PDB file of C-alpha atoms in Angstrom:
ATOM      1  CA  UNK E 478      95.741  62.294 -39.142  1.00 45.00           C
ATOM      2  CA  UNK E 479      93.928  60.289 -41.824  1.00 44.00           C
ATOM      3  CA  UNK E 480      90.204  60.974 -42.156  1.00 45.00           C
ATOM      4  CA  UNK E 481      87.947  58.619 -40.240  1.00 44.00           C
ATOM      5  CA  UNK E 482      86.442  55.849 -42.333  1.00 44.00           C
ATOM      6  CA  UNK E 483      82.700  55.313 -42.526  1.00 42.00           C
ATOM      7  CA  UNK E 484      82.986  52.138 -40.434  1.00 44.00           C
ATOM      8  CA  UNK E 485      84.568  54.197 -37.640  1.00 47.00           C
ATOM      9  CA  UNK E 486      81.909  56.906 -37.636  1.00 49.00           C
ATOM     10  CA  UNK E 487      78.710  55.050 -38.568  1.00 49.00           C
ATOM     11  CA  UNK E 488      76.851  52.367 -36.630  1.00 46.00           C
ATOM     12  CA  UNK E 489      76.260  49.003 -38.328  1.00 50.00           C
ATOM     13  CA  UNK E 490      73.521  49.044 -40.945  1.00 67.00           C
ATOM     14  CA  UNK E 491      71.469  46.528 -38.939  1.00 73.00           C
ATOM     15  CA  UNK E 492      71.066  47.396 -35.236  1.00 83.00           C
ATOM     16  CA  UNK E 493      72.115  44.635 -32.823  1.00 86.00           C
ATOM     17  CA  UNK E 494      68.601  44.592 -31.315  1.00 89.00           C
ATOM     18  CA  UNK E 495      65.105  45.412 -32.495  1.00 89.00           C
ATOM     19  CA  UNK E 496      65.034  48.512 -30.280  1.00 90.00           C
ATOM     20  CA  UNK E 497      68.233  49.887 -31.833  1.00 89.00           C
ATOM     21  CA  UNK E 498      71.668  50.465 -30.328  1.00 91.00           C
ATOM     22  CA  UNK E 499      70.949  51.016 -26.623  1.00 93.00           C
ATOM     23  CA  UNK E 500      72.754  48.524 -24.349  1.00 94.00           C
ATOM     24  CA  UNK E 501      70.658  45.483 -23.441  1.00 93.00           C
ATOM     25  CA  UNK E 502      70.727  46.071 -19.685  1.00 94.00           C
ATOM     26  CA  UNK E 503      69.615  49.665 -20.169  1.00 95.00           C
ATOM     27  CA  UNK E 504      66.698  48.615 -22.359  1.00 95.00           C
ATOM     28  CA  UNK E 505      65.524  45.804 -20.091  1.00 96.00           C
ATOM     29  CA  UNK E 506      65.716  48.039 -17.025  1.00 95.00           C
ATOM     30  CA  UNK E 507      63.588  50.617 -18.840  1.00 95.00           C
ATOM     31  CA  UNK E 508      60.991  47.864 -19.354  1.00 95.00           C
ATOM     32  CA  UNK E 509      61.020  46.878 -15.688  1.00 95.00           C
ATOM     33  CA  UNK E 510      62.619  43.450 -16.178  1.00 96.00           C
ATOM     34  CA  UNK E 511      65.901  41.706 -15.491  1.00 96.00           C
ATOM     35  CA  UNK E 512      67.131  39.525 -18.351  1.00 97.00           C
ATOM     36  CA  UNK E 513      69.578  36.636 -18.144  1.00 97.00           C
ATOM     37  CA  UNK E 514      70.914  34.429 -20.933  1.00 97.00           C
ATOM     38  CA  UNK E 515      72.478  30.978 -20.766  1.00 97.00           C
ATOM     39  CA  UNK E 516      72.767  27.615 -22.478  1.00 98.00           C
ATOM     40  CA  UNK E 517      71.219  24.424 -21.142  1.00 98.00           C
ATOM     41  CA  UNK E 518      72.428  20.907 -21.930  1.00 98.00           C
ATOM     42  CA  UNK E 519      69.672  18.470 -22.868  1.00 97.00           C
ATOM     43  CA  UNK E 520      69.786  14.822 -24.015  1.00 95.00           C
ATOM     44  CA  UNK E 521      69.116  16.105 -27.546  1.00 96.00           C
ATOM     45  CA  UNK E 522      71.542  19.034 -27.738  1.00 97.00           C
ATOM     46  CA  UNK E 523      72.389  22.347 -26.145  1.00 98.00           C
ATOM     47  CA  UNK E 524      69.662  24.995 -26.215  1.00 98.00           C
ATOM     48  CA  UNK E 525      69.848  28.750 -25.698  1.00 98.00           C
ATOM     49  CA  UNK E 526      67.635  30.025 -22.893  1.00 98.00           C
ATOM     50  CA  UNK E 527      66.523  33.344 -21.487  1.00 98.00           C
ATOM     51  CA  UNK E 528      64.726  34.531 -18.381  1.00 98.00           C
ATOM     52  CA  UNK E 529      62.733  37.719 -17.856  1.00 98.00           C
ATOM     53  CA  UNK E 530      62.040  38.535 -14.213  1.00 97.00           C
ATOM     54  CA  UNK E 531      60.062  41.530 -12.924  1.00 96.00           C
ATOM     55  CA  UNK E 532      62.321  44.054 -11.211  1.00 93.00           C
ATOM     56  CA  UNK E 533      59.874  45.587  -8.780  1.00 83.00           C
ATOM     57  CA  UNK E 534      58.135  42.540  -7.287  1.00 75.00           C
ATOM     58  CA  UNK E 535      59.664  40.583  -4.387  1.00 76.00           C
ATOM     59  CA  UNK E 536      57.175  37.790  -5.107  1.00 85.00           C
ATOM     60  CA  UNK E 537      55.954  36.627  -8.484  1.00 94.00           C
ATOM     61  CA  UNK E 538      52.485  35.364  -9.353  1.00 95.00           C
ATOM     62  CA  UNK E 539      53.742  32.310 -11.202  1.00 96.00           C
ATOM     63  CA  UNK E 540      56.033  31.183 -13.993  1.00 98.00           C
ATOM     64  CA  UNK E 541      55.485  31.136 -17.764  1.00 98.00           C
ATOM     65  CA  UNK E 542      57.468  29.040 -20.264  1.00 98.00           C
ATOM     66  CA  UNK E 543      57.450  30.412 -23.805  1.00 98.00           C
ATOM     67  CA  UNK E 544      58.115  28.864 -27.220  1.00 98.00           C
ATOM     68  CA  UNK E 545      58.519  30.840 -30.444  1.00 97.00           C
ATOM     69  CA  UNK E 546      57.401  29.999 -33.963  1.00 95.00           C
ATOM     70  CA  UNK E 547      59.084  28.501 -37.036  1.00 94.00           C
ATOM     71  CA  UNK E 548      62.239  30.258 -38.207  1.00 92.00           C
ATOM     72  CA  UNK E 549      62.183  32.649 -35.260  1.00 93.00           C
ATOM     73  CA  UNK E 550      63.956  32.735 -31.888  1.00 96.00           C
ATOM     74  CA  UNK E 551      63.435  34.047 -28.366  1.00 96.00           C
ATOM     75  CA  UNK E 552      65.242  37.274 -29.147  1.00 91.00           C
ATOM     76  CA  UNK E 553      64.179  40.088 -31.451  1.00 90.00           C
ATOM     77  CA  UNK E 554      60.440  40.895 -31.304  1.00 91.00           C
ATOM     78  CA  UNK E 555      59.342  37.652 -29.629  1.00 95.00           C
ATOM     79  CA  UNK E 556      60.816  38.843 -26.363  1.00 95.00           C
ATOM     80  CA  UNK E 557      58.273  41.684 -26.306  1.00 93.00           C
ATOM     81  CA  UNK E 558      55.742  39.003 -25.347  1.00 96.00           C
ATOM     82  CA  UNK E 559      58.087  37.758 -22.619  1.00 97.00           C
ATOM     83  CA  UNK E 560      58.590  41.289 -21.312  1.00 97.00           C
ATOM     84  CA  UNK E 561      54.834  41.906 -21.226  1.00 97.00           C
ATOM     85  CA  UNK E 562      54.185  38.855 -19.051  1.00 98.00           C
ATOM     86  CA  UNK E 563      57.111  39.714 -16.777  1.00 97.00           C
ATOM     87  CA  UNK E 564      55.684  43.203 -16.391  1.00 95.00           C
ATOM     88  CA  UNK E 565      52.457  41.634 -15.111  1.00 96.00           C
ATOM     89  CA  UNK E 566      54.385  39.932 -12.311  1.00 96.00           C
ATOM     90  CA  UNK E 567      55.355  36.568 -13.813  1.00 97.00           C
ATOM     91  CA  UNK E 568      58.767  34.926 -14.037  1.00 97.00           C
ATOM     92  CA  UNK E 569      59.186  34.188 -17.749  1.00 98.00           C
ATOM     93  CA  UNK E 570      61.512  31.593 -19.258  1.00 98.00           C
ATOM     94  CA  UNK E 571      62.056  31.006 -22.980  1.00 98.00           C
ATOM     95  CA  UNK E 572      64.210  28.719 -25.088  1.00 98.00           C
ATOM     96  CA  UNK E 573      65.279  28.720 -28.720  1.00 98.00           C
ATOM     97  CA  UNK E 574      64.017  25.509 -30.294  1.00 98.00           C
ATOM     98  CA  UNK E 575      66.621  23.108 -31.663  1.00 98.00           C
ATOM     99  CA  UNK E 576      67.514  24.222 -35.175  1.00 97.00           C
ATOM    100  CA  UNK E 577      66.666  27.832 -34.353  1.00 97.00           C
ATOM    101  CA  UNK E 578      68.355  30.927 -32.996  1.00 96.00           C
ATOM    102  CA  UNK E 579      71.326  30.151 -30.795  1.00 97.00           C
ATOM    103  CA  UNK E 580      70.457  26.511 -30.029  1.00 98.00           C
ATOM    104  CA  UNK E 581      72.140  23.457 -31.535  1.00 98.00           C
ATOM    105  CA  UNK E 582      70.911  21.840 -34.709  1.00 97.00           C
ATOM    106  CA  UNK E 583      70.715  22.437 -38.439  1.00 96.00           C
ATOM    107  CA  UNK E 584      68.963  25.753 -39.103  1.00 95.00           C
ATOM    108  CA  UNK E 585      65.275  25.338 -39.838  1.00 94.00           C
ATOM    109  CA  UNK E 586      65.336  21.561 -39.445  1.00 94.00           C
ATOM    110  CA  UNK E 587      62.629  19.890 -37.341  1.00 94.00           C
ATOM    111  CA  UNK E 588      63.004  16.269 -38.379  1.00 91.00           C
ATOM    112  CA  UNK E 589      61.811  14.878 -35.034  1.00 95.00           C
ATOM    113  CA  UNK E 590      59.437  17.233 -33.252  1.00 97.00           C
ATOM    114  CA  UNK E 591      59.157  14.909 -30.258  1.00 98.00           C
ATOM    115  CA  UNK E 592      62.877  15.435 -29.576  1.00 98.00           C
ATOM    116  CA  UNK E 593      62.651  19.158 -30.314  1.00 98.00           C
ATOM    117  CA  UNK E 594      59.843  19.465 -27.776  1.00 98.00           C
ATOM    118  CA  UNK E 595      61.622  17.240 -25.265  1.00 98.00           C
ATOM    119  CA  UNK E 596      64.747  19.406 -25.382  1.00 98.00           C
ATOM    120  CA  UNK E 597      62.844  22.567 -24.457  1.00 98.00           C
ATOM    121  CA  UNK E 598      60.726  20.673 -21.933  1.00 98.00           C
ATOM    122  CA  UNK E 599      63.830  19.457 -20.114  1.00 98.00           C
ATOM    123  CA  UNK E 600      64.777  23.079 -19.404  1.00 98.00           C
ATOM    124  CA  UNK E 601      61.247  24.209 -18.603  1.00 98.00           C
ATOM    125  CA  UNK E 602      60.616  21.287 -16.239  1.00 98.00           C
ATOM    126  CA  UNK E 603      63.983  21.876 -14.544  1.00 97.00           C
ATOM    127  CA  UNK E 604      63.028  25.464 -13.762  1.00 98.00           C
ATOM    128  CA  UNK E 605      59.437  24.595 -12.896  1.00 97.00           C
ATOM    129  CA  UNK E 606      60.650  22.082 -10.262  1.00 96.00           C
ATOM    130  CA  UNK E 607      63.210  24.487  -8.764  1.00 96.00           C
ATOM    131  CA  UNK E 608      62.740  25.979  -5.312  1.00 92.00           C
ATOM    132  CA  UNK E 609      61.437  29.447  -6.253  1.00 91.00           C
ATOM    133  CA  UNK E 610      58.707  28.133  -8.570  1.00 95.00           C
ATOM    134  CA  UNK E 611      57.714  24.591  -7.596  1.00 94.00           C
ATOM    135  CA  UNK E 612      54.700  25.685  -5.552  1.00 94.00           C
ATOM    136  CA  UNK E 613      53.563  28.506  -7.852  1.00 96.00           C
ATOM    137  CA  UNK E 614      51.217  28.307 -10.847  1.00 97.00           C
ATOM    138  CA  UNK E 615      53.058  27.424 -14.063  1.00 98.00           C
ATOM    139  CA  UNK E 616      51.902  28.040 -17.625  1.00 98.00           C
ATOM    140  CA  UNK E 617      53.136  26.893 -21.034  1.00 98.00           C
ATOM    141  CA  UNK E 618      52.902  29.447 -23.867  1.00 98.00           C
ATOM    142  CA  UNK E 619      53.306  28.616 -27.559  1.00 98.00           C
ATOM    143  CA  UNK E 620      53.068  30.834 -30.635  1.00 97.00           C
ATOM    144  CA  UNK E 621      52.395  29.458 -34.133  1.00 96.00           C
ATOM    145  CA  UNK E 622      54.512  26.346 -34.758  1.00 96.00           C
ATOM    146  CA  UNK E 623      55.664  26.807 -31.168  1.00 97.00           C
ATOM    147  CA  UNK E 624      52.072  26.016 -30.252  1.00 98.00           C
ATOM    148  CA  UNK E 625      52.493  22.546 -31.748  1.00 98.00           C
ATOM    149  CA  UNK E 626      55.789  22.103 -29.875  1.00 98.00           C
ATOM    150  CA  UNK E 627      54.096  23.297 -26.686  1.00 98.00           C
ATOM    151  CA  UNK E 628      51.280  20.789 -27.119  1.00 98.00           C
ATOM    152  CA  UNK E 629      53.835  18.002 -27.518  1.00 98.00           C
ATOM    153  CA  UNK E 630      55.524  19.197 -24.305  1.00 98.00           C
ATOM    154  CA  UNK E 631      52.175  19.021 -22.555  1.00 98.00           C
ATOM    155  CA  UNK E 632      51.610  15.466 -23.809  1.00 98.00           C
ATOM    156  CA  UNK E 633      55.125  14.511 -22.626  1.00 98.00           C
ATOM    157  CA  UNK E 634      54.650  15.982 -19.136  1.00 97.00           C
ATOM    158  CA  UNK E 635      53.481  14.293 -15.963  1.00 92.00           C
ATOM    159  CA  UNK E 636      49.845  14.997 -15.052  1.00 85.00           C
ATOM    160  CA  UNK E 637      49.240  18.255 -13.204  1.00 88.00           C
ATOM    161  CA  UNK E 638      52.669  19.670 -14.114  1.00 95.00           C
ATOM    162  CA  UNK E 639      51.106  22.710 -15.756  1.00 97.00           C
ATOM    163  CA  UNK E 640      48.464  25.015 -14.335  1.00 97.00           C
ATOM    164  CA  UNK E 641      47.400  26.164 -17.778  1.00 98.00           C
ATOM    165  CA  UNK E 642      48.236  26.534 -21.466  1.00 98.00           C
ATOM    166  CA  UNK E 643      48.231  29.639 -23.665  1.00 98.00           C
ATOM    167  CA  UNK E 644      48.301  29.409 -27.457  1.00 98.00           C
ATOM    168  CA  UNK E 645      48.702  32.310 -29.878  1.00 98.00           C
ATOM    169  CA  UNK E 646      47.689  31.346 -33.436  1.00 97.00           C
ATOM    170  CA  UNK E 647      48.820  27.748 -32.900  1.00 98.00           C
ATOM    171  CA  UNK E 648      49.701  25.394 -35.722  1.00 96.00           C
ATOM    172  CA  UNK E 649      47.422  22.403 -35.252  1.00 97.00           C
ATOM    173  CA  UNK E 650      45.834  22.447 -38.727  1.00 93.00           C
ATOM    174  CA  UNK E 651      47.869  23.277 -41.825  1.00 84.00           C
ATOM    175  CA  UNK E 652      46.193  25.486 -44.451  1.00 78.00           C
ATOM    176  CA  UNK E 653      45.747  23.685 -47.759  1.00 70.00           C
ATOM    177  CA  UNK E 654      48.283  25.886 -49.565  1.00 61.00           C
ATOM    178  CA  UNK E 655      50.864  25.165 -46.847  1.00 67.00           C
ATOM    179  CA  UNK E 656      50.545  21.385 -46.910  1.00 64.00           C
ATOM    180  CA  UNK E 657      53.546  19.628 -48.458  1.00 63.00           C
ATOM    181  CA  UNK E 658      52.896  17.769 -51.684  1.00 57.00           C
ATOM    182  CA  UNK E 659      52.498  14.067 -50.947  1.00 62.00           C
ATOM    183  CA  UNK E 660      54.011  13.278 -54.334  1.00 50.00           C
ATOM    184  CA  UNK E 661      57.048  15.449 -53.617  1.00 57.00           C
ATOM    185  CA  UNK E 662      57.516  13.878 -50.164  1.00 56.00           C
ATOM    186  CA  UNK E 663      57.172  10.389 -51.660  1.00 53.00           C
ATOM    187  CA  UNK E 664      59.825  11.094 -54.290  1.00 52.00           C
ATOM    188  CA  UNK E 665      62.223  12.538 -51.706  1.00 49.00           C
ATOM    189  CA  UNK E 666      61.453   9.548 -49.490  1.00 58.00           C
ATOM    190  CA  UNK E 667      62.798   7.245 -52.203  1.00 50.00           C
ATOM    191  CA  UNK E 668      66.240   8.663 -51.371  1.00 51.00           C
ATOM    192  CA  UNK E 669      66.130   6.829 -48.002  1.00 51.00           C
ATOM    193  CA  UNK E 670      66.436   9.907 -45.825  1.00 63.00           C
ATOM    194  CA  UNK E 671      69.249  11.558 -47.759  1.00 56.00           C
ATOM    195  CA  UNK E 672      66.944  14.409 -48.787  1.00 64.00           C
ATOM    196  CA  UNK E 673      65.454  14.939 -45.317  1.00 79.00           C
ATOM    197  CA  UNK E 674      67.622  17.973 -44.550  1.00 81.00           C
ATOM    198  CA  UNK E 675      67.443  19.496 -48.027  1.00 65.00           C
ATOM    199  CA  UNK E 676      65.999  23.026 -48.152  1.00 74.00           C
ATOM    200  CA  UNK E 677      64.008  22.015 -51.209  1.00 59.00           C
ATOM    201  CA  UNK E 678      60.327  22.518 -50.397  1.00 60.00           C
ATOM    202  CA  UNK E 679      58.345  25.398 -51.954  1.00 55.00           C
ATOM    203  CA  UNK E 680      58.696  28.627 -49.964  1.00 61.00           C
ATOM    204  CA  UNK E 681      55.246  30.054 -49.197  1.00 57.00           C
ATOM    205  CA  UNK E 682      56.637  33.401 -47.950  1.00 61.00           C
ATOM    206  CA  UNK E 683      55.025  32.975 -44.562  1.00 63.00           C
ATOM    207  CA  UNK E 684      56.503  36.135 -43.019  1.00 60.00           C
ATOM    208  CA  UNK E 685      54.640  38.347 -45.464  1.00 61.00           C
ATOM    209  CA  UNK E 686      51.393  36.554 -44.606  1.00 65.00           C
ATOM    210  CA  UNK E 687      52.013  36.901 -40.882  1.00 77.00           C
ATOM    211  CA  UNK E 688      52.567  40.615 -40.353  1.00 80.00           C
ATOM    212  CA  UNK E 689      49.953  43.291 -40.984  1.00 77.00           C
ATOM    213  CA  UNK E 690      51.939  46.348 -39.836  1.00 81.00           C
ATOM    214  CA  UNK E 691      54.534  47.232 -42.556  1.00 84.00           C
ATOM    215  CA  UNK E 692      56.893  48.880 -40.054  1.00 84.00           C
ATOM    216  CA  UNK E 693      56.929  45.755 -37.887  1.00 84.00           C
ATOM    217  CA  UNK E 694      57.439  43.581 -40.959  1.00 83.00           C
ATOM    218  CA  UNK E 695      60.638  45.488 -41.704  1.00 86.00           C
ATOM    219  CA  UNK E 696      61.846  45.015 -38.127  1.00 84.00           C
ATOM    220  CA  UNK E 697      61.083  41.290 -38.109  1.00 83.00           C
ATOM    221  CA  UNK E 698      62.722  40.819 -41.509  1.00 83.00           C
ATOM    222  CA  UNK E 699      65.934  42.373 -40.152  1.00 85.00           C
ATOM    223  CA  UNK E 700      66.343  39.730 -37.430  1.00 88.00           C
ATOM    224  CA  UNK E 701      69.859  38.360 -38.105  1.00 89.00           C
ATOM    225  CA  UNK E 702      68.994  34.994 -36.540  1.00 92.00           C
ATOM    226  CA  UNK E 703      65.794  34.376 -38.513  1.00 90.00           C
ATOM    227  CA  UNK E 704      65.888  31.332 -40.793  1.00 91.00           C
ATOM    228  CA  UNK E 705      65.262  32.582 -44.339  1.00 88.00           C
ATOM    229  CA  UNK E 706      65.972  29.471 -46.393  1.00 89.00           C
ATOM    230  CA  UNK E 707      63.393  27.304 -48.090  1.00 87.00           C
ATOM    231  CA  UNK E 708      61.581  24.804 -45.854  1.00 86.00           C
ATOM    232  CA  UNK E 709      63.483  21.572 -45.389  1.00 90.00           C
ATOM    233  CA  UNK E 710      61.954  18.314 -46.582  1.00 85.00           C
ATOM    234  CA  UNK E 711      62.001  16.661 -43.159  1.00 87.00           C
ATOM    235  CA  UNK E 712      60.568  19.735 -41.479  1.00 92.00           C
ATOM    236  CA  UNK E 713      57.471  19.847 -43.662  1.00 88.00           C
ATOM    237  CA  UNK E 714      57.005  16.082 -43.464  1.00 87.00           C
ATOM    238  CA  UNK E 715      57.206  16.227 -39.682  1.00 92.00           C
ATOM    239  CA  UNK E 716      54.924  19.237 -39.274  1.00 92.00           C
ATOM    240  CA  UNK E 717      52.246  17.493 -41.324  1.00 90.00           C
ATOM    241  CA  UNK E 718      52.583  14.393 -39.127  1.00 92.00           C
ATOM    242  CA  UNK E 719      52.541  16.363 -35.871  1.00 96.00           C
ATOM    243  CA  UNK E 720      49.447  18.345 -36.848  1.00 95.00           C
ATOM    244  CA  UNK E 721      47.540  15.131 -37.475  1.00 94.00           C
ATOM    245  CA  UNK E 722      48.850  13.609 -34.244  1.00 97.00           C
ATOM    246  CA  UNK E 723      47.699  16.630 -32.230  1.00 98.00           C
ATOM    247  CA  UNK E 724      44.278  16.633 -33.875  1.00 97.00           C
ATOM    248  CA  UNK E 725      43.901  12.950 -33.012  1.00 98.00           C
ATOM    249  CA  UNK E 726      44.749  13.683 -29.357  1.00 98.00           C
ATOM    250  CA  UNK E 727      42.856  16.877 -28.579  1.00 98.00           C
ATOM    251  CA  UNK E 728      40.754  14.875 -26.135  1.00 98.00           C
ATOM    252  CA  UNK E 729      43.833  14.334 -23.931  1.00 97.00           C
ATOM    253  CA  UNK E 730      43.940  18.036 -23.103  1.00 98.00           C
ATOM    254  CA  UNK E 731      42.507  18.523 -19.619  1.00 97.00           C
ATOM    255  CA  UNK E 732      44.400  21.608 -18.388  1.00 97.00           C
ATOM    256  CA  UNK E 733      42.814  25.068 -18.441  1.00 97.00           C
ATOM    257  CA  UNK E 734      43.747  26.856 -21.653  1.00 98.00           C
ATOM    258  CA  UNK E 735      43.363  30.041 -23.650  1.00 98.00           C
ATOM    259  CA  UNK E 736      43.764  29.948 -27.418  1.00 98.00           C
ATOM    260  CA  UNK E 737      43.655  33.078 -29.591  1.00 98.00           C
ATOM    261  CA  UNK E 738      43.562  33.452 -33.367  1.00 98.00           C
ATOM    262  CA  UNK E 739      43.056  36.108 -36.042  1.00 96.00           C
ATOM    263  CA  UNK E 740      40.254  35.408 -38.499  1.00 95.00           C
ATOM    264  CA  UNK E 741      42.467  36.503 -41.432  1.00 92.00           C
ATOM    265  CA  UNK E 742      45.406  34.298 -40.444  1.00 92.00           C
ATOM    266  CA  UNK E 743      47.084  33.138 -43.664  1.00 86.00           C
ATOM    267  CA  UNK E 744      49.682  30.890 -42.016  1.00 89.00           C
ATOM    268  CA  UNK E 745      47.851  28.740 -39.462  1.00 92.00           C
ATOM    269  CA  UNK E 746      44.157  27.948 -39.744  1.00 90.00           C
ATOM    270  CA  UNK E 747      41.809  29.543 -37.196  1.00 95.00           C
ATOM    271  CA  UNK E 748      40.248  26.073 -37.192  1.00 95.00           C
ATOM    272  CA  UNK E 749      43.305  25.021 -35.145  1.00 96.00           C
ATOM    273  CA  UNK E 750      41.985  26.979 -32.188  1.00 98.00           C
ATOM    274  CA  UNK E 751      38.351  26.147 -32.884  1.00 97.00           C
ATOM    275  CA  UNK E 752      38.977  22.389 -32.985  1.00 97.00           C
ATOM    276  CA  UNK E 753      41.033  22.511 -29.800  1.00 98.00           C
ATOM    277  CA  UNK E 754      38.221  24.357 -28.054  1.00 98.00           C
ATOM    278  CA  UNK E 755      35.585  21.933 -29.325  1.00 98.00           C
ATOM    279  CA  UNK E 756      37.434  18.660 -28.688  1.00 98.00           C
ATOM    280  CA  UNK E 757      39.565  19.292 -25.578  1.00 98.00           C
ATOM    281  CA  UNK E 758      38.379  17.659 -22.368  1.00 98.00           C
ATOM    282  CA  UNK E 759      39.283  20.701 -20.264  1.00 97.00           C
ATOM    283  CA  UNK E 760      36.509  22.053 -18.064  1.00 97.00           C
ATOM    284  CA  UNK E 761      38.111  25.499 -18.163  1.00 97.00           C
ATOM    285  CA  UNK E 762      38.726  26.537 -21.776  1.00 98.00           C
ATOM    286  CA  UNK E 763      38.633  29.863 -23.590  1.00 98.00           C
ATOM    287  CA  UNK E 764      38.684  30.728 -27.304  1.00 98.00           C
ATOM    288  CA  UNK E 765      39.230  34.285 -28.553  1.00 98.00           C
ATOM    289  CA  UNK E 766      38.932  35.141 -32.266  1.00 98.00           C
ATOM    290  CA  UNK E 767      39.985  38.594 -33.509  1.00 97.00           C
ATOM    291  CA  UNK E 768      38.172  39.814 -36.583  1.00 96.00           C
ATOM    292  CA  UNK E 769      40.464  40.842 -39.426  1.00 94.00           C
ATOM    293  CA  UNK E 770      43.726  40.181 -37.588  1.00 94.00           C
ATOM    294  CA  UNK E 771      46.613  38.312 -39.229  1.00 93.00           C
ATOM    295  CA  UNK E 772      48.814  35.522 -37.894  1.00 93.00           C
ATOM    296  CA  UNK E 773      51.250  37.428 -35.684  1.00 92.00           C
ATOM    297  CA  UNK E 774      48.805  38.878 -33.182  1.00 95.00           C
ATOM    298  CA  UNK E 775      51.293  40.558 -30.854  1.00 93.00           C
ATOM    299  CA  UNK E 776      54.437  41.106 -32.925  1.00 91.00           C
ATOM    300  CA  UNK E 777      52.843  42.014 -36.245  1.00 91.00           C
ATOM    301  CA  UNK E 778      49.592  43.876 -35.628  1.00 93.00           C
ATOM    302  CA  UNK E 779      49.162  47.565 -34.859  1.00 92.00           C
ATOM    303  CA  UNK E 780      49.874  48.512 -31.262  1.00 93.00           C
ATOM    304  CA  UNK E 781      46.145  48.960 -30.665  1.00 95.00           C
ATOM    305  CA  UNK E 782      45.352  45.426 -31.845  1.00 95.00           C
ATOM    306  CA  UNK E 783      48.343  43.865 -30.077  1.00 95.00           C
ATOM    307  CA  UNK E 784      47.391  45.555 -26.813  1.00 96.00           C
ATOM    308  CA  UNK E 785      43.863  44.134 -27.109  1.00 98.00           C
ATOM    309  CA  UNK E 786      45.268  40.602 -27.371  1.00 98.00           C
ATOM    310  CA  UNK E 787      47.676  41.214 -24.485  1.00 98.00           C
ATOM    311  CA  UNK E 788      44.833  42.577 -22.350  1.00 98.00           C
ATOM    312  CA  UNK E 789      42.840  39.382 -22.894  1.00 98.00           C
ATOM    313  CA  UNK E 790      45.889  37.250 -22.079  1.00 98.00           C
ATOM    314  CA  UNK E 791      46.572  39.208 -18.911  1.00 98.00           C
ATOM    315  CA  UNK E 792      43.004  38.895 -17.659  1.00 98.00           C
ATOM    316  CA  UNK E 793      43.009  35.168 -18.361  1.00 98.00           C
ATOM    317  CA  UNK E 794      46.344  34.322 -16.712  1.00 98.00           C
ATOM    318  CA  UNK E 795      45.782  36.570 -13.681  1.00 97.00           C
ATOM    319  CA  UNK E 796      42.443  34.907 -13.009  1.00 97.00           C
ATOM    320  CA  UNK E 797      43.920  31.385 -13.256  1.00 97.00           C
ATOM    321  CA  UNK E 798      47.027  32.224 -11.228  1.00 96.00           C
ATOM    322  CA  UNK E 799      44.806  33.470  -8.415  1.00 94.00           C
ATOM    323  CA  UNK E 800      42.279  30.642  -8.759  1.00 93.00           C
ATOM    324  CA  UNK E 801      44.687  27.713  -8.977  1.00 86.00           C
ATOM    325  CA  UNK E 802      47.744  28.985  -7.089  1.00 78.00           C
ATOM    326  CA  UNK E 803      48.561  29.877  -3.480  1.00 70.00           C
ATOM    327  CA  UNK E 804      47.458  33.341  -2.474  1.00 53.00           C
ATOM    328  CA  UNK E 805      50.971  34.593  -1.695  1.00 41.00           C
ATOM    329  CA  UNK E 806      51.290  37.646  -3.880  1.00 40.00           C
ATOM    330  CA  UNK E 807      49.771  41.099  -3.824  1.00 36.00           C
TER     331      UNK E 807
END
């Protein structure tokens, strides 16, 4: 018999999942959750969706709808956040944004954030109105640029749709070194939209500024679905517009919210969370700042730091779920 080749005896160089080679069902069961995957048709394209449901609770406390950051997806390390919330007794639903992960759209392109937000919202609202969840507390969760998308979803929603909002290092204010050059955008604009999808904007190496733990940086960098190209012209133009739009409309926020930020965040300004806290009209609002932490508070910090953030999130959401929802869980 011929000797076995390396491809027959060795696993792929990059594991299929962040946890390694264990089958998905086996891993999720070990975490106490049941995971399902599907695609959902929206007026703006088909999006990839996931659910994370607690295995050992006949009744859930509420539902949480999660949105990832720029260049990321709902798989890989982001789902650790989903699994955490499911472990606390919440039904968690997540969707890859258009242009990301396994959803439709040009990779890394966010030319119309209102449509990007509306696509995810169509799935989230569909689930939120469904029989198991319509009478339970419901929370929107957004991380980084997903925080901006989440805020747009909130603005697009009917009043009282959402019990509360949770933001992790949201992008509401762009750091000066991240802002796109107005001159560059003007020159590209002279091409009448032709350059909108070009991956031609300066790459600020955001991943390296996001992750403090070197081991977790290596894991995140190995995500096969992560967008690694240069920022697209239309994406940066639109993010700058959306940040200003959100800042101009902070006063429209009336829902209870928690926003958390690291003081050493080099990707999104801590002032994003501070301004939201100062200008929102919500009577119930909470701001948590973590001294010395970077941008990726849960995926990129040490386990000790990440667990501190998760502890604060759990205390906040449990209190609101009990306060604002029916007392039908133990």
